[in-house]
Amino acid sequence: MNPLMDVSALNHRMTSGKRTVLLDVRWALGDPHGREHYLEAHIPGAVYVDLPTRLAGPADPAQGRHPLPPLQQFQESARCWGIRDNDVVVAYDDTGGTAAARLWWMLRNAGMSTVFLLDGGLSAWRAAGYAVEGGLEQASLGDVTLTDGAMPVIDAPQAAQWPERGVLLDARAGERYRGEVEPVDPRAGHIPGAVSAPTAGNIGGDGRFLPPEELRERFTALGVRPDVPTAVYCGSGVTAAHEIAALEIAGFPAALYPGSFSQWSNDSANEVATGAAP
């Protein structure tokens, strides 16, 4: 299923009265002001989702900086956003989908199939000439029932062995993969055997995902094949979800390592590699 919805399709749904739950997930590493950005201007009807408190549990060295929250807690949040069973949900941000993809993945993992990323996010919406509004949107309480385990995941021991049986992609920026810089985690570098595949390579200059054929070419060049198991990690399991969406667009299934490098690097028993080679 295509994980994307374009702005014209969203606008058509909104103007034709089709029920759509629209969620604003603006967040970026180093920019904690997503709520302020939302209050200033957002797509009409969008409900704000705070990624650090709603899409993650408390940071824990044993689990990572953004561990997945308990299912019951996530279900309560989803109901507060107004989600009902079988709703169409559209998530967006203003960073090429890198934050909104976390919510997309979590809802897909929780059993929802009709959940989409707004391709290009708020920038694409504005570029199309559609209106925005300020203030806070309050949703009517939903009644969705969520489950768990619909999307594949791996843990740290599996990540250690994954390169022996498949492709492990590191979705962080290249300089973090190589160990040249590390702004937040205790050690710099990457999981041995992982291949560098920065999330930024999934989108064009307009913030939209690259066409399926270009994404397929990109991932094939990195060793991804339909018959080769693929898994993805990043710093804390957030932008890796964006890579999984890009892989899905390209026609490749992939598993998420939720703890990602923030969990891996906090365990002194785990080796860390540096440099450009896996």
mmCIF file of C-alpha atoms in Angstrom:
data_model
loop_
_atom_site.group_PDB
_atom_site.id
_atom_site.type_symbol
_atom_site.label_atom_id
_atom_site.label_comp_id
_atom_site.label_asym_id
_atom_site.label_seq_id
_atom_site.Cartn_x
_atom_site.Cartn_y
_atom_site.Cartn_z
ATOM 1 C CA MET A 1 0.000 0.000 0.000
ATOM 2 C CA ASN A 2 1.329 3.440 -0.917
ATOM 3 C CA PRO A 3 2.068 5.243 2.377
ATOM 4 C CA LEU A 4 1.739 8.685 0.772
ATOM 5 C CA MET A 5 -1.114 11.113 0.157
ATOM 6 C CA ASP A 6 -0.473 14.263 -1.854
ATOM 7 C CA VAL A 7 -1.818 17.676 -0.906
ATOM 8 C CA SER A 8 -4.419 17.774 -3.680
ATOM 9 C CA ALA A 9 -5.894 14.478 -2.505
ATOM 10 C CA LEU A 10 -5.991 15.730 1.079
ATOM 11 C CA ASN A 11 -7.615 18.989 0.029
ATOM 12 C CA HIS A 12 -10.223 17.065 -1.952
ATOM 13 C CA ARG A 13 -11.047 14.933 1.086
ATOM 14 C CA MET A 14 -11.391 18.007 3.260
ATOM 15 C CA THR A 15 -13.527 20.031 0.833
ATOM 16 C CA SER A 16 -15.773 17.059 0.031
ATOM 17 C CA GLY A 17 -16.434 16.333 3.695
ATOM 18 C CA LYS A 18 -14.754 12.938 3.855
ATOM 19 C CA ARG A 19 -13.791 12.122 7.410
ATOM 20 C CA THR A 20 -10.047 12.543 7.818
ATOM 21 C CA VAL A 21 -8.004 12.710 11.006
ATOM 22 C CA LEU A 22 -5.168 15.145 10.317
ATOM 23 C CA LEU A 23 -2.199 15.120 12.703
ATOM 24 C CA ASP A 24 0.635 17.661 12.887
ATOM 25 C CA VAL A 25 3.858 16.012 14.135
ATOM 26 C CA ARG A 26 6.358 18.836 13.876
ATOM 27 C CA TRP A 27 9.561 17.915 15.710
ATOM 28 C CA ALA A 28 13.240 17.880 14.832
ATOM 29 C CA LEU A 29 16.435 17.074 16.702
ATOM 30 C CA GLY A 30 17.631 20.412 18.061
ATOM 31 C CA ASP A 31 14.252 22.134 17.605
ATOM 32 C CA PRO A 32 11.951 21.559 20.616
ATOM 33 C CA HIS A 33 9.448 24.218 19.494
ATOM 34 C CA GLY A 34 7.065 22.095 17.431
ATOM 35 C CA ARG A 35 4.027 23.151 19.442
ATOM 36 C CA GLU A 36 4.845 26.828 18.971
ATOM 37 C CA HIS A 37 5.235 26.288 15.217
ATOM 38 C CA TYR A 38 1.860 24.518 15.178
ATOM 39 C CA LEU A 39 0.097 27.285 17.118
ATOM 40 C CA GLU A 40 1.450 29.854 14.692
ATOM 41 C CA ALA A 41 0.224 28.063 11.558
ATOM 42 C CA HIS A 42 -1.040 24.605 10.655
ATOM 43 C CA ILE A 43 -3.317 22.905 8.151
ATOM 44 C CA PRO A 44 -6.939 23.616 9.139
ATOM 45 C CA GLY A 45 -8.338 20.954 11.445
ATOM 46 C CA ALA A 46 -4.973 19.410 12.278
ATOM 47 C CA VAL A 47 -4.418 18.215 15.849
ATOM 48 C CA TYR A 48 -0.937 18.628 17.298
ATOM 49 C CA VAL A 49 1.024 15.525 18.315
ATOM 50 C CA ASP A 50 4.009 16.006 20.621
ATOM 51 C CA LEU A 51 6.523 13.395 19.545
ATOM 52 C CA PRO A 52 8.714 13.218 22.692
ATOM 53 C CA THR A 53 5.770 12.726 25.079
ATOM 54 C CA ARG A 54 3.140 10.999 22.899
ATOM 55 C CA LEU A 55 5.179 8.886 20.506
ATOM 56 C CA ALA A 56 7.883 7.801 22.944
ATOM 57 C CA GLY A 57 8.358 6.692 26.514
ATOM 58 C CA PRO A 58 10.903 8.262 28.876
ATOM 59 C CA ALA A 59 14.509 8.070 27.697
ATOM 60 C CA ASP A 60 16.313 5.067 29.132
ATOM 61 C CA PRO A 61 19.896 4.011 28.346
ATOM 62 C CA ALA A 62 18.722 0.397 28.253
ATOM 63 C CA GLN A 63 16.004 1.176 25.691
ATOM 64 C CA GLY A 64 17.175 4.301 23.884
ATOM 65 C CA ARG A 65 16.275 7.985 23.710
ATOM 66 C CA HIS A 66 12.799 7.444 22.248
ATOM 67 C CA PRO A 67 11.556 3.986 23.268
ATOM 68 C CA LEU A 68 8.139 3.014 21.974
ATOM 69 C CA PRO A 69 5.425 3.819 24.531
ATOM 70 C CA PRO A 70 3.226 1.073 26.034
ATOM 71 C CA LEU A 71 0.322 0.078 23.801
ATOM 72 C CA GLN A 72 -2.354 1.248 26.266
ATOM 73 C CA GLN A 73 -0.739 4.667 26.539
ATOM 74 C CA PHE A 74 -0.518 4.987 22.767
ATOM 75 C CA GLN A 75 -4.154 3.959 22.372
ATOM 76 C CA GLU A 76 -5.223 6.632 24.863
ATOM 77 C CA SER A 77 -3.245 9.215 22.892
ATOM 78 C CA ALA A 78 -4.792 8.080 19.605
ATOM 79 C CA ARG A 79 -8.257 8.458 21.086
ATOM 80 C CA CYS A 80 -7.377 11.963 22.327
ATOM 81 C CA TRP A 81 -6.441 12.841 18.744
ATOM 82 C CA GLY A 82 -9.951 11.791 17.715
ATOM 83 C CA ILE A 83 -9.112 8.530 15.937
ATOM 84 C CA ARG A 84 -11.908 6.003 15.514
ATOM 85 C CA ASP A 85 -11.732 2.494 14.110
ATOM 86 C CA ASN A 86 -11.308 2.451 10.314
ATOM 87 C CA ASP A 87 -10.517 6.171 10.110
ATOM 88 C CA VAL A 88 -8.292 7.620 7.413
ATOM 89 C CA VAL A 89 -5.370 9.270 9.216
ATOM 90 C CA VAL A 90 -2.923 11.678 7.572
ATOM 91 C CA ALA A 91 0.247 12.750 9.397
ATOM 92 C CA TYR A 92 2.524 15.593 8.373
ATOM 93 C CA ASP A 93 5.413 17.763 9.543
ATOM 94 C CA ASP A 94 7.607 20.401 7.932
ATOM 95 C CA THR A 95 10.796 18.331 7.663
ATOM 96 C CA GLY A 96 10.118 16.035 4.737
ATOM 97 C CA GLY A 97 8.123 13.549 6.794
ATOM 98 C CA THR A 98 11.036 12.581 9.040
ATOM 99 C CA ALA A 99 9.010 13.106 12.231
ATOM 100 C CA ALA A 100 5.542 12.274 10.904
ATOM 101 C CA ALA A 101 6.838 8.889 9.727
ATOM 102 C CA ARG A 102 7.228 7.860 13.372
ATOM 103 C CA LEU A 103 3.474 8.225 13.852
ATOM 104 C CA TRP A 104 2.765 6.583 10.493
ATOM 105 C CA TRP A 105 4.849 3.550 11.503
ATOM 106 C CA MET A 106 3.379 3.334 14.997
ATOM 107 C CA LEU A 107 -0.207 3.391 13.741
ATOM 108 C CA ARG A 108 0.619 0.828 11.073
ATOM 109 C CA ASN A 109 2.270 -1.323 13.730
ATOM 110 C CA ALA A 110 -0.864 -0.898 15.842
ATOM 111 C CA GLY A 111 -3.035 -2.431 13.137
ATOM 112 C CA MET A 112 -4.256 0.601 11.195
ATOM 113 C CA SER A 113 -3.966 0.257 7.417
ATOM 114 C CA THR A 114 -5.486 3.562 6.265
ATOM 115 C CA VAL A 115 -2.763 5.857 7.592
ATOM 116 C CA PHE A 116 -0.748 8.103 5.285
ATOM 117 C CA LEU A 117 2.106 10.575 5.222
ATOM 118 C CA LEU A 118 1.316 13.904 3.578
ATOM 119 C CA ASP A 119 3.944 14.046 0.838
ATOM 120 C CA GLY A 120 5.886 17.285 1.197
ATOM 121 C CA GLY A 121 4.110 18.178 4.420
ATOM 122 C CA LEU A 122 3.197 21.724 5.359
ATOM 123 C CA SER A 123 5.555 23.244 2.791
ATOM 124 C CA ALA A 124 3.817 21.419 -0.066
ATOM 125 C CA TRP A 125 0.428 22.451 1.298
ATOM 126 C CA ARG A 126 1.432 26.085 1.364
ATOM 127 C CA ALA A 127 3.130 25.887 -2.039
ATOM 128 C CA ALA A 128 -0.176 24.672 -3.510
ATOM 129 C CA GLY A 129 -1.844 27.837 -2.217
ATOM 130 C CA TYR A 130 -4.016 26.169 0.409
ATOM 131 C CA ALA A 131 -4.942 28.025 3.590
ATOM 132 C CA VAL A 132 -3.403 27.584 7.034
ATOM 133 C CA GLU A 133 -4.697 28.643 10.434
ATOM 134 C CA GLY A 134 -3.322 29.308 13.902
ATOM 135 C CA GLY A 135 -4.424 28.361 17.385
ATOM 136 C CA LEU A 136 -5.147 25.037 19.047
ATOM 137 C CA GLU A 137 -7.456 22.390 17.575
ATOM 138 C CA GLN A 138 -9.287 20.129 20.039
ATOM 139 C CA ALA A 139 -10.554 16.818 18.713
ATOM 140 C CA SER A 140 -13.639 14.951 19.851
ATOM 141 C CA LEU A 141 -12.644 11.811 21.758
ATOM 142 C CA GLY A 142 -12.165 8.793 19.521
ATOM 143 C CA ASP A 143 -12.706 5.121 20.284
ATOM 144 C CA VAL A 144 -10.038 3.340 18.231
ATOM 145 C CA THR A 145 -8.820 -0.039 19.443
ATOM 146 C CA LEU A 146 -5.145 -0.598 18.711
ATOM 147 C CA THR A 147 -3.132 -3.797 18.670
ATOM 148 C CA ASP A 148 0.603 -4.440 18.422
ATOM 149 C CA GLY A 149 3.045 -6.231 16.168
ATOM 150 C CA ALA A 150 1.737 -5.580 12.667
ATOM 151 C CA MET A 151 5.145 -4.279 11.512
ATOM 152 C CA PRO A 152 8.407 -6.245 11.835
ATOM 153 C CA VAL A 153 10.927 -5.172 14.475
ATOM 154 C CA ILE A 154 14.328 -6.389 15.625
ATOM 155 C CA ASP A 155 16.232 -6.009 18.886
ATOM 156 C CA ALA A 156 19.917 -5.395 19.656
ATOM 157 C CA PRO A 157 21.057 -9.057 19.460
ATOM 158 C CA GLN A 158 19.329 -9.401 16.097
ATOM 159 C CA ALA A 159 20.884 -6.134 14.898
ATOM 160 C CA ALA A 160 24.327 -7.521 15.782
ATOM 161 C CA GLN A 161 23.774 -10.567 13.587
ATOM 162 C CA TRP A 162 21.674 -8.952 10.872
ATOM 163 C CA PRO A 163 24.515 -8.067 8.445
ATOM 164 C CA GLU A 164 25.387 -11.779 8.276
ATOM 165 C CA ARG A 165 21.968 -12.640 6.851
ATOM 166 C CA GLY A 166 20.704 -9.436 5.281
ATOM 167 C CA VAL A 167 21.113 -5.674 4.948
ATOM 168 C CA LEU A 168 21.185 -3.363 7.962
ATOM 169 C CA LEU A 169 20.697 0.276 6.958
ATOM 170 C CA ASP A 170 21.815 3.226 9.090
ATOM 171 C CA ALA A 171 19.461 6.141 8.364
ATOM 172 C CA ARG A 172 21.479 8.838 10.164
ATOM 173 C CA ALA A 173 23.555 11.512 8.465
ATOM 174 C CA GLY A 174 26.800 10.250 6.982
ATOM 175 C CA GLU A 175 29.029 12.116 9.423
ATOM 176 C CA ARG A 176 27.342 10.425 12.362
ATOM 177 C CA TYR A 177 27.615 7.024 10.691
ATOM 178 C CA ARG A 178 31.323 7.564 10.096
ATOM 179 C CA GLY A 179 31.835 8.683 13.693
ATOM 180 C CA GLU A 180 33.033 12.173 12.818
ATOM 181 C CA VAL A 181 30.428 13.790 15.076
ATOM 182 C CA GLU A 182 27.954 12.529 17.654
ATOM 183 C CA PRO A 183 25.750 15.231 19.183
ATOM 184 C CA VAL A 184 23.632 13.140 21.565
ATOM 185 C CA ASP A 185 24.681 9.522 21.992
ATOM 186 C CA PRO A 186 27.569 8.303 24.209
ATOM 187 C CA ARG A 187 29.735 6.832 21.439
ATOM 188 C CA ALA A 188 30.303 7.842 17.833
ATOM 189 C CA GLY A 189 30.171 5.467 14.878
ATOM 190 C CA HIS A 190 27.818 2.751 13.663
ATOM 191 C CA ILE A 191 26.765 -0.833 14.240
ATOM 192 C CA PRO A 192 29.397 -3.079 12.624
ATOM 193 C CA GLY A 193 28.232 -4.289 9.217
ATOM 194 C CA ALA A 194 25.608 -1.573 8.789
ATOM 195 C CA VAL A 195 25.403 0.328 5.499
ATOM 196 C CA SER A 196 25.085 4.119 5.456
ATOM 197 C CA ALA A 197 21.750 5.231 3.962
ATOM 198 C CA PRO A 198 20.929 8.771 5.193
ATOM 199 C CA THR A 199 17.245 9.565 5.362
ATOM 200 C CA ALA A 200 17.884 12.809 3.483
ATOM 201 C CA GLY A 201 18.519 10.733 0.369
ATOM 202 C CA ASN A 202 14.871 9.645 0.305
ATOM 203 C CA ILE A 203 13.509 13.071 -0.575
ATOM 204 C CA GLY A 204 14.076 15.740 -3.194
ATOM 205 C CA GLY A 205 14.716 19.432 -2.785
ATOM 206 C CA ASP A 206 10.966 20.058 -2.495
ATOM 207 C CA GLY A 207 10.686 17.840 0.577
ATOM 208 C CA ARG A 208 8.700 15.178 -1.274
ATOM 209 C CA PHE A 209 9.699 11.540 -1.496
ATOM 210 C CA LEU A 210 11.587 10.573 -4.619
ATOM 211 C CA PRO A 211 9.618 8.586 -7.237
ATOM 212 C CA PRO A 212 9.406 4.819 -6.598
ATOM 213 C CA GLU A 213 11.834 3.957 -9.400
ATOM 214 C CA GLU A 214 14.481 6.334 -8.018
ATOM 215 C CA LEU A 215 14.075 4.982 -4.503
ATOM 216 C CA ARG A 216 14.277 1.446 -5.863
ATOM 217 C CA GLU A 217 17.503 2.309 -7.651
ATOM 218 C CA ARG A 218 18.910 3.922 -4.515
ATOM 219 C CA PHE A 219 18.206 0.974 -2.239
ATOM 220 C CA THR A 220 19.260 -1.615 -4.792
ATOM 221 C CA ALA A 221 22.640 0.108 -5.009
ATOM 222 C CA LEU A 222 22.907 -0.307 -1.224
ATOM 223 C CA GLY A 223 22.367 -4.060 -1.485
ATOM 224 C CA VAL A 224 18.628 -4.260 -0.833
ATOM 225 C CA ARG A 225 16.860 -7.056 -2.705
ATOM 226 C CA PRO A 226 13.354 -8.542 -2.458
ATOM 227 C CA ASP A 227 14.818 -11.823 -1.216
ATOM 228 C CA VAL A 228 17.290 -10.259 1.252
ATOM 229 C CA PRO A 229 16.010 -9.376 4.763
ATOM 230 C CA THR A 230 16.349 -5.644 5.420
ATOM 231 C CA ALA A 231 16.333 -3.785 8.740
ATOM 232 C CA VAL A 232 16.789 -0.104 9.559
ATOM 233 C CA TYR A 233 17.998 1.915 12.530
ATOM 234 C CA CYS A 234 18.830 5.572 13.176
ATOM 235 C CA GLY A 235 19.681 7.495 16.320
ATOM 236 C CA SER A 236 16.581 6.722 18.361
ATOM 237 C CA GLY A 237 14.111 4.968 16.064
ATOM 238 C CA VAL A 238 12.411 8.101 14.696
ATOM 239 C CA THR A 239 13.868 8.810 11.251
ATOM 240 C CA ALA A 240 14.378 5.088 10.633
ATOM 241 C CA ALA A 241 10.589 4.951 10.215
ATOM 242 C CA HIS A 242 10.968 7.404 7.334
ATOM 243 C CA GLU A 243 13.408 5.013 5.690
ATOM 244 C CA ILE A 244 10.940 2.164 6.120
ATOM 245 C CA ALA A 245 8.289 4.271 4.381
ATOM 246 C CA ALA A 246 10.727 4.982 1.532
ATOM 247 C CA LEU A 247 11.557 1.291 1.263
ATOM 248 C CA GLU A 248 7.848 0.474 1.121
ATOM 249 C CA ILE A 249 7.384 2.991 -1.692
ATOM 250 C CA ALA A 250 10.249 1.258 -3.504
ATOM 251 C CA GLY A 251 8.632 -2.137 -2.979
ATOM 252 C CA PHE A 252 10.906 -3.482 -0.236
ATOM 253 C CA PRO A 253 9.679 -4.579 3.219
ATOM 254 C CA ALA A 254 11.922 -3.734 6.156
ATOM 255 C CA ALA A 255 12.092 -4.182 9.914
ATOM 256 C CA LEU A 256 12.716 -1.408 12.449
ATOM 257 C CA TYR A 257 15.257 -1.521 15.263
ATOM 258 C CA PRO A 258 13.366 0.727 17.733
ATOM 259 C CA GLY A 259 16.208 1.217 20.210
ATOM 260 C CA SER A 260 18.568 2.142 17.389
ATOM 261 C CA PHE A 261 22.044 3.566 17.993
ATOM 262 C CA SER A 262 21.060 5.341 21.207
ATOM 263 C CA GLN A 263 20.382 1.958 22.794
ATOM 264 C CA TRP A 264 23.257 0.202 21.051
ATOM 265 C CA SER A 265 25.923 2.742 22.016
ATOM 266 C CA ASN A 266 24.885 2.765 25.679
ATOM 267 C CA ASP A 267 25.801 -0.912 26.055
ATOM 268 C CA SER A 268 29.587 -1.198 26.449
ATOM 269 C CA ALA A 269 29.399 -4.827 25.335
ATOM 270 C CA ASN A 270 28.371 -3.715 21.834
ATOM 271 C CA GLU A 271 31.131 -2.922 19.377
ATOM 272 C CA VAL A 272 31.013 0.348 17.462
ATOM 273 C CA ALA A 273 32.671 0.798 14.055
ATOM 274 C CA THR A 274 33.895 4.081 12.573
ATOM 275 C CA GLY A 275 34.761 5.194 9.071
ATOM 276 C CA ALA A 276 32.926 4.900 5.767
ATOM 277 C CA ALA A 277 33.088 1.099 5.495
ATOM 278 C CA PRO A 278 30.457 -1.173 7.053
#
